[in-house]
PDB file of C-alpha atoms in Angstrom:
ATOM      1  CA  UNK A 134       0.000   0.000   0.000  1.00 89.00           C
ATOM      2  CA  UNK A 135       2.651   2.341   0.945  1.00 96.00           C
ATOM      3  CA  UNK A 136       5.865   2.324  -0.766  1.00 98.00           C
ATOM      4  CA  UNK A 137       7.602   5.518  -0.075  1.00 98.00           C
ATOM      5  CA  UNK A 138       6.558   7.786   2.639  1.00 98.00           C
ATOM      6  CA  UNK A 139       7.472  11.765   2.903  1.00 98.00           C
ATOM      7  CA  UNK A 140       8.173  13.151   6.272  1.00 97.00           C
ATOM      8  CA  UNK A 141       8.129  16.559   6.337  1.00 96.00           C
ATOM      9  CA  UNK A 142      10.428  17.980   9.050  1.00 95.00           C
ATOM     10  CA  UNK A 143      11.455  20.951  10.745  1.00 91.00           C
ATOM     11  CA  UNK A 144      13.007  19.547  13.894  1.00 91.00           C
ATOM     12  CA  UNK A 145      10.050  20.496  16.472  1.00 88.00           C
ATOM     13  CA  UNK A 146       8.341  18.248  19.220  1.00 88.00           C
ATOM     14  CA  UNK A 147       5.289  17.841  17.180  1.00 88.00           C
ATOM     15  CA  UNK A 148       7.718  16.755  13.606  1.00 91.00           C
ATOM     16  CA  UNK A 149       9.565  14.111  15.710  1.00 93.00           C
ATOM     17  CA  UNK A 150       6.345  12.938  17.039  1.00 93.00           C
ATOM     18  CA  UNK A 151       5.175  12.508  13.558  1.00 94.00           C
ATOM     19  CA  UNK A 152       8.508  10.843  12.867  1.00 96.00           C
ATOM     20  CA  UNK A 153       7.349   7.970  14.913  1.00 95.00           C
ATOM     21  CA  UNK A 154       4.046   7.454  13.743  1.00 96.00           C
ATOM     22  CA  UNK A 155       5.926   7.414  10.046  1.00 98.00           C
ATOM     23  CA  UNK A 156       8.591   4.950  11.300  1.00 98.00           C
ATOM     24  CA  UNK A 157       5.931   2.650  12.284  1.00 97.00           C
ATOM     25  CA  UNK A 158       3.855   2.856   9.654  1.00 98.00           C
ATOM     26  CA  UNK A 159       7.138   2.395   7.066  1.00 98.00           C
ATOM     27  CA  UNK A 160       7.975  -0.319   9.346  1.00 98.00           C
ATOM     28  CA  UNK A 161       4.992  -2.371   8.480  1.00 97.00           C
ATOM     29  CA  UNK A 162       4.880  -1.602   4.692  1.00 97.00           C
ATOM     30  CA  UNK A 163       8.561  -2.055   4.380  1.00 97.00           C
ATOM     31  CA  UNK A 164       8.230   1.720   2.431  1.00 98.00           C
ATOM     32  CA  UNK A 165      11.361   3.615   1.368  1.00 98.00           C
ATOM     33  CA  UNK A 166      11.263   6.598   4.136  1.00 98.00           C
ATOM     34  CA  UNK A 167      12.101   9.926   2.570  1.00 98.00           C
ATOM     35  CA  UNK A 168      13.020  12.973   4.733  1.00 98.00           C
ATOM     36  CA  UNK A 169      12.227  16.773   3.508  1.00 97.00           C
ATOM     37  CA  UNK A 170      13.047  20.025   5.327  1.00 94.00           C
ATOM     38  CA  UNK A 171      12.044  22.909   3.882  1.00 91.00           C
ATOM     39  CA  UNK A 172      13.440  26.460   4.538  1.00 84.00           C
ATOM     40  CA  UNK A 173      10.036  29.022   4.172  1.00 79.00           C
ATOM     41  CA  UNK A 174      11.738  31.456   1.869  1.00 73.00           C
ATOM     42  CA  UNK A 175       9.016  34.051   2.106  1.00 67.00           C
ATOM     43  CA  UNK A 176      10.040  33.990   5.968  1.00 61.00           C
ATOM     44  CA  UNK A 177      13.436  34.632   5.456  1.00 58.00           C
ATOM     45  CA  UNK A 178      13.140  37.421   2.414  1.00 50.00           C
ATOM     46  CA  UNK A 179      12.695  40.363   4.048  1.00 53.00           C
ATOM     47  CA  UNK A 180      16.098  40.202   6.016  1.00 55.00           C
ATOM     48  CA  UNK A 181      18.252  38.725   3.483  1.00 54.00           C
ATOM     49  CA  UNK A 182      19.451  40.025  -0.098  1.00 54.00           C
ATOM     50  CA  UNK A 183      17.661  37.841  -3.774  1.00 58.00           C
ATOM     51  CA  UNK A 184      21.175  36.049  -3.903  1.00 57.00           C
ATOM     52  CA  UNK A 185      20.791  34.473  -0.524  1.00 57.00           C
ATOM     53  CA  UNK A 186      17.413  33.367  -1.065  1.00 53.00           C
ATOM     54  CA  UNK A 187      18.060  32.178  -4.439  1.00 59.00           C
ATOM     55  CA  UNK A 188      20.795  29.832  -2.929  1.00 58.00           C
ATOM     56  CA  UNK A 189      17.608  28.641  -0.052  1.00 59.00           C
ATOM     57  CA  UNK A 190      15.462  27.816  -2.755  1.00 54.00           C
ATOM     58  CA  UNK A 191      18.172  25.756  -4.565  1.00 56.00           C
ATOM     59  CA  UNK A 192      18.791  24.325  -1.168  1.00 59.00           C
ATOM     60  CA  UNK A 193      22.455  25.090  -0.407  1.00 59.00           C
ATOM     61  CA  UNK A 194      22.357  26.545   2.624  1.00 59.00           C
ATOM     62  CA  UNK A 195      26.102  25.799   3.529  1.00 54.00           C
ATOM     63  CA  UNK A 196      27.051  29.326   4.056  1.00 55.00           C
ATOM     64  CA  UNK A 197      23.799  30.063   6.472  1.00 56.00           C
ATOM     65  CA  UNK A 198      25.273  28.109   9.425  1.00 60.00           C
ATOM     66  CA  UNK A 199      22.304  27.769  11.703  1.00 72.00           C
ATOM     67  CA  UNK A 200      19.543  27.465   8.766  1.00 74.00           C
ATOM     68  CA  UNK A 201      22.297  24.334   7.607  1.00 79.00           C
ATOM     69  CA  UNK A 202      22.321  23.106  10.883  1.00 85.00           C
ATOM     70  CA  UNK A 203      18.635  23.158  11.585  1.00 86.00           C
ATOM     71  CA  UNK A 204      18.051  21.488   8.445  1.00 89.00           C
ATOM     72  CA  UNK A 205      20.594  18.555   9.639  1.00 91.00           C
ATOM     73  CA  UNK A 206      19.401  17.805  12.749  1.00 94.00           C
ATOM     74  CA  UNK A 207      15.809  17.864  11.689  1.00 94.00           C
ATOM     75  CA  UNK A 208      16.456  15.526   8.653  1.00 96.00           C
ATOM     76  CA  UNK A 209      19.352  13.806  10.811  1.00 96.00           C
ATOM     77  CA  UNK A 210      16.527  12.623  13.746  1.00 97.00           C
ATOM     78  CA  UNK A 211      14.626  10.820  10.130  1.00 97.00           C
ATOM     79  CA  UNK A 212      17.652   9.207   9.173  1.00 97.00           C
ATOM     80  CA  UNK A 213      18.457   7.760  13.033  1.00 97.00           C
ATOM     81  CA  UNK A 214      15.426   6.077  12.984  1.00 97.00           C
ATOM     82  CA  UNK A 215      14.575   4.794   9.921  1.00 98.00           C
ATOM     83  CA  UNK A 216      18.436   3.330   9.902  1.00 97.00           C
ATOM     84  CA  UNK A 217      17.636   1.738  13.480  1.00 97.00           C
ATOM     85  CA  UNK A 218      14.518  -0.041  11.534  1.00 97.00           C
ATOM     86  CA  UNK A 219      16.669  -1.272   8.754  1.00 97.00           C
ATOM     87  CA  UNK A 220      14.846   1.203   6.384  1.00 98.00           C
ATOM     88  CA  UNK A 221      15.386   2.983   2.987  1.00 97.00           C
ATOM     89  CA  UNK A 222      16.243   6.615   3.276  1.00 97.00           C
ATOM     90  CA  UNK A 223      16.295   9.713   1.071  1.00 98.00           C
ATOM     91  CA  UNK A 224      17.178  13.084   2.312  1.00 96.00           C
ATOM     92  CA  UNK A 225      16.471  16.265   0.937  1.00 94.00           C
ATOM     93  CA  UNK A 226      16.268  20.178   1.732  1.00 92.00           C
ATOM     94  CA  UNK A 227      15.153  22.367  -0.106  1.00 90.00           C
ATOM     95  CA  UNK A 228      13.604  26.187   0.143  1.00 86.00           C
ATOM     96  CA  UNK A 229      10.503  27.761  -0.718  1.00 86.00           C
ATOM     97  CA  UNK A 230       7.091  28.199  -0.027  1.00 89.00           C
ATOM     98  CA  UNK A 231       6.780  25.154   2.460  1.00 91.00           C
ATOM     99  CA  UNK A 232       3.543  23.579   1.192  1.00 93.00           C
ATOM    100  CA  UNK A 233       4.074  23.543  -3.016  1.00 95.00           C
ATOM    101  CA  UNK A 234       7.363  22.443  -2.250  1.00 95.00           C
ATOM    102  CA  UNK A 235       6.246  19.460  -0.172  1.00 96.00           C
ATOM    103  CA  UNK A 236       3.549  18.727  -2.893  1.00 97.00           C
ATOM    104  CA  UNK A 237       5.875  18.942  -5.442  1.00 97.00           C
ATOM    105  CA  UNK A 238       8.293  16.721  -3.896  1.00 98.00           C
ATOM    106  CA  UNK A 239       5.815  13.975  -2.895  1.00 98.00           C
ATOM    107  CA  UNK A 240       4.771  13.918  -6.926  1.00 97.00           C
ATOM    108  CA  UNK A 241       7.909  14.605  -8.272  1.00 97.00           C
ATOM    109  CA  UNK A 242       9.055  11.105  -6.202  1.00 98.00           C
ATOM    110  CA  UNK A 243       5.544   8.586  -6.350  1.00 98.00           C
ATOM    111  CA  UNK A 244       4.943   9.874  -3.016  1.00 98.00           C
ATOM    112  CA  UNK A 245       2.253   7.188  -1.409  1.00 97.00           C
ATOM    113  CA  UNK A 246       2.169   9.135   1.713  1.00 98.00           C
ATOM    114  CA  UNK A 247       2.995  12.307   3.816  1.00 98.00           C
ATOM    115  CA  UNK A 248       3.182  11.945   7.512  1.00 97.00           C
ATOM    116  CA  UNK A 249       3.418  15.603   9.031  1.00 94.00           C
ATOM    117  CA  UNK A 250       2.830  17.150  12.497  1.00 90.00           C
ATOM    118  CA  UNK A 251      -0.031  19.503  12.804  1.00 85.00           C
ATOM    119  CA  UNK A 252       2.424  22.670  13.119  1.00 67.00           C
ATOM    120  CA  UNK A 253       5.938  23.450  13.707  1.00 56.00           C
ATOM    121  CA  UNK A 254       8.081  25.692  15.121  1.00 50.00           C
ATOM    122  CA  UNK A 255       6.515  28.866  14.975  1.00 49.00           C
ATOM    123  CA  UNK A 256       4.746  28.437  18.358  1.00 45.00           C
ATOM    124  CA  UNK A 257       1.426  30.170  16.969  1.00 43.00           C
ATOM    125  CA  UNK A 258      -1.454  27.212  17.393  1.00 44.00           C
ATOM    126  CA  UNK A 259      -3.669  27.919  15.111  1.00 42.00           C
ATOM    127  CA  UNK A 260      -7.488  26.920  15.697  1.00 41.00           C
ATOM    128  CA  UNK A 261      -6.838  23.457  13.837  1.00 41.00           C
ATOM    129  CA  UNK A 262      -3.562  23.011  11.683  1.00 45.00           C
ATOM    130  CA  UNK A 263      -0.572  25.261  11.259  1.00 56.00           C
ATOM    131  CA  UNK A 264      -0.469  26.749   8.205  1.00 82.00           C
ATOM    132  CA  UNK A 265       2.062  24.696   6.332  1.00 84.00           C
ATOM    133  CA  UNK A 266      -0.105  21.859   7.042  1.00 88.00           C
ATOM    134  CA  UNK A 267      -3.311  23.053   5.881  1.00 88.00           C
ATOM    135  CA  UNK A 268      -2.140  24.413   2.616  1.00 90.00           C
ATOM    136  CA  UNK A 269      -0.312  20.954   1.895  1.00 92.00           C
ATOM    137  CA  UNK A 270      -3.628  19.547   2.448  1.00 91.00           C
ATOM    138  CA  UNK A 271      -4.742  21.489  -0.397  1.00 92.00           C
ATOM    139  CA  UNK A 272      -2.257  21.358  -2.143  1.00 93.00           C
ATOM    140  CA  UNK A 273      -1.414  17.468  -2.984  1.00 93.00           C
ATOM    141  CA  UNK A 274      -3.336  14.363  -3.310  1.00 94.00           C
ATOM    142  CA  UNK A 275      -0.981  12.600  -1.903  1.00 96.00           C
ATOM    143  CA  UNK A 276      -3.073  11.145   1.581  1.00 97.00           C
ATOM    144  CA  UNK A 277      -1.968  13.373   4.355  1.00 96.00           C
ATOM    145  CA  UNK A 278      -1.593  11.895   8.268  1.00 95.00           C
ATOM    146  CA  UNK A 279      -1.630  14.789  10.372  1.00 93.00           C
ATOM    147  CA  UNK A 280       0.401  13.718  13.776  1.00 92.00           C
ATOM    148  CA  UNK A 281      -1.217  16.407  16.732  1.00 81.00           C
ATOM    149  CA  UNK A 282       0.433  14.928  19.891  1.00 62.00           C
ATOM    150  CA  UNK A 283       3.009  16.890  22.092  1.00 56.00           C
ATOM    151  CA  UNK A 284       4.056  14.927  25.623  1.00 56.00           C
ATOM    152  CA  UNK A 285       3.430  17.381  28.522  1.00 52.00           C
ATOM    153  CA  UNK A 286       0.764  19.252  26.508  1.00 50.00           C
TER     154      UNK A 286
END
């Protein structure tokens, strides 16, 4: 049923939570597990120059050290635990507009599902979903599990 599953990632509680569920769910399918963290480039615009951003949205964020090293660790908790499964892993960040890149990537890649918390780091709750996960829901057709579990909540 599930041959490759997305996890979308951006290192919080709620991401790593998600992580899990994924794991688990790759686990039983035996599904290549593919990790994604994208940097929101509209976020970042307004206090760095075009060339900067260019180099986000082409995903080389060497020279930004703690955008680089956010990106590792998020995508480097995926890898840790779909290698202590014995599972398939592809990892990949990118930048843009968080949602059409996430579509894009799940059907640029036969995508069979995306496992994603219901927000991330930005600490605003919203009434439902964050943001990035509502306007991925709209935005694929890829089936969407939305993780909403923080311990200590």
């Amino acid at each position: 049923m599930y041959d490759k599953i997305l996890i979308p990632t951006d290192g919080s509680e709620v991401a790593n939570n998600a992580v899990e569920h994924a794991i688990d769910l790759a686990e039983k399918y035996d599904a290549e597990v593919h990790a994604l963290f994208v940097a929101d480039t509209d976020m970042v615009a307004y206090s760095l120059g075009t060339e900067q951003v260019d180099r986000i949205r082409q995903g080389k964020f060497g020279e930004m050290t703690e955008l680089a090293d956010d990106a590792k660790e998020a995508t480097g908790f995926v890898r840790e635990r779909a290698e202590a499964a014995g599972l398939d892993f592809v990892e990949r960040h990118a930048g843009g507009q968080p949602h059409d890149v996430i579509a894009d990537y799940a059907r640029n890649n036969d995508i069979d599902l995306i496992v994603m918390g219901s927000h991330g780091r930005s600490g605003v709750r919203r009434a439902l979903l964050g943001s990035v996960t509502e306007r991925t829901l709209r935005s694929t057709h890829v089936p969407v599990f939305v993780v909403d579990y923080v311990e200590g909540r």
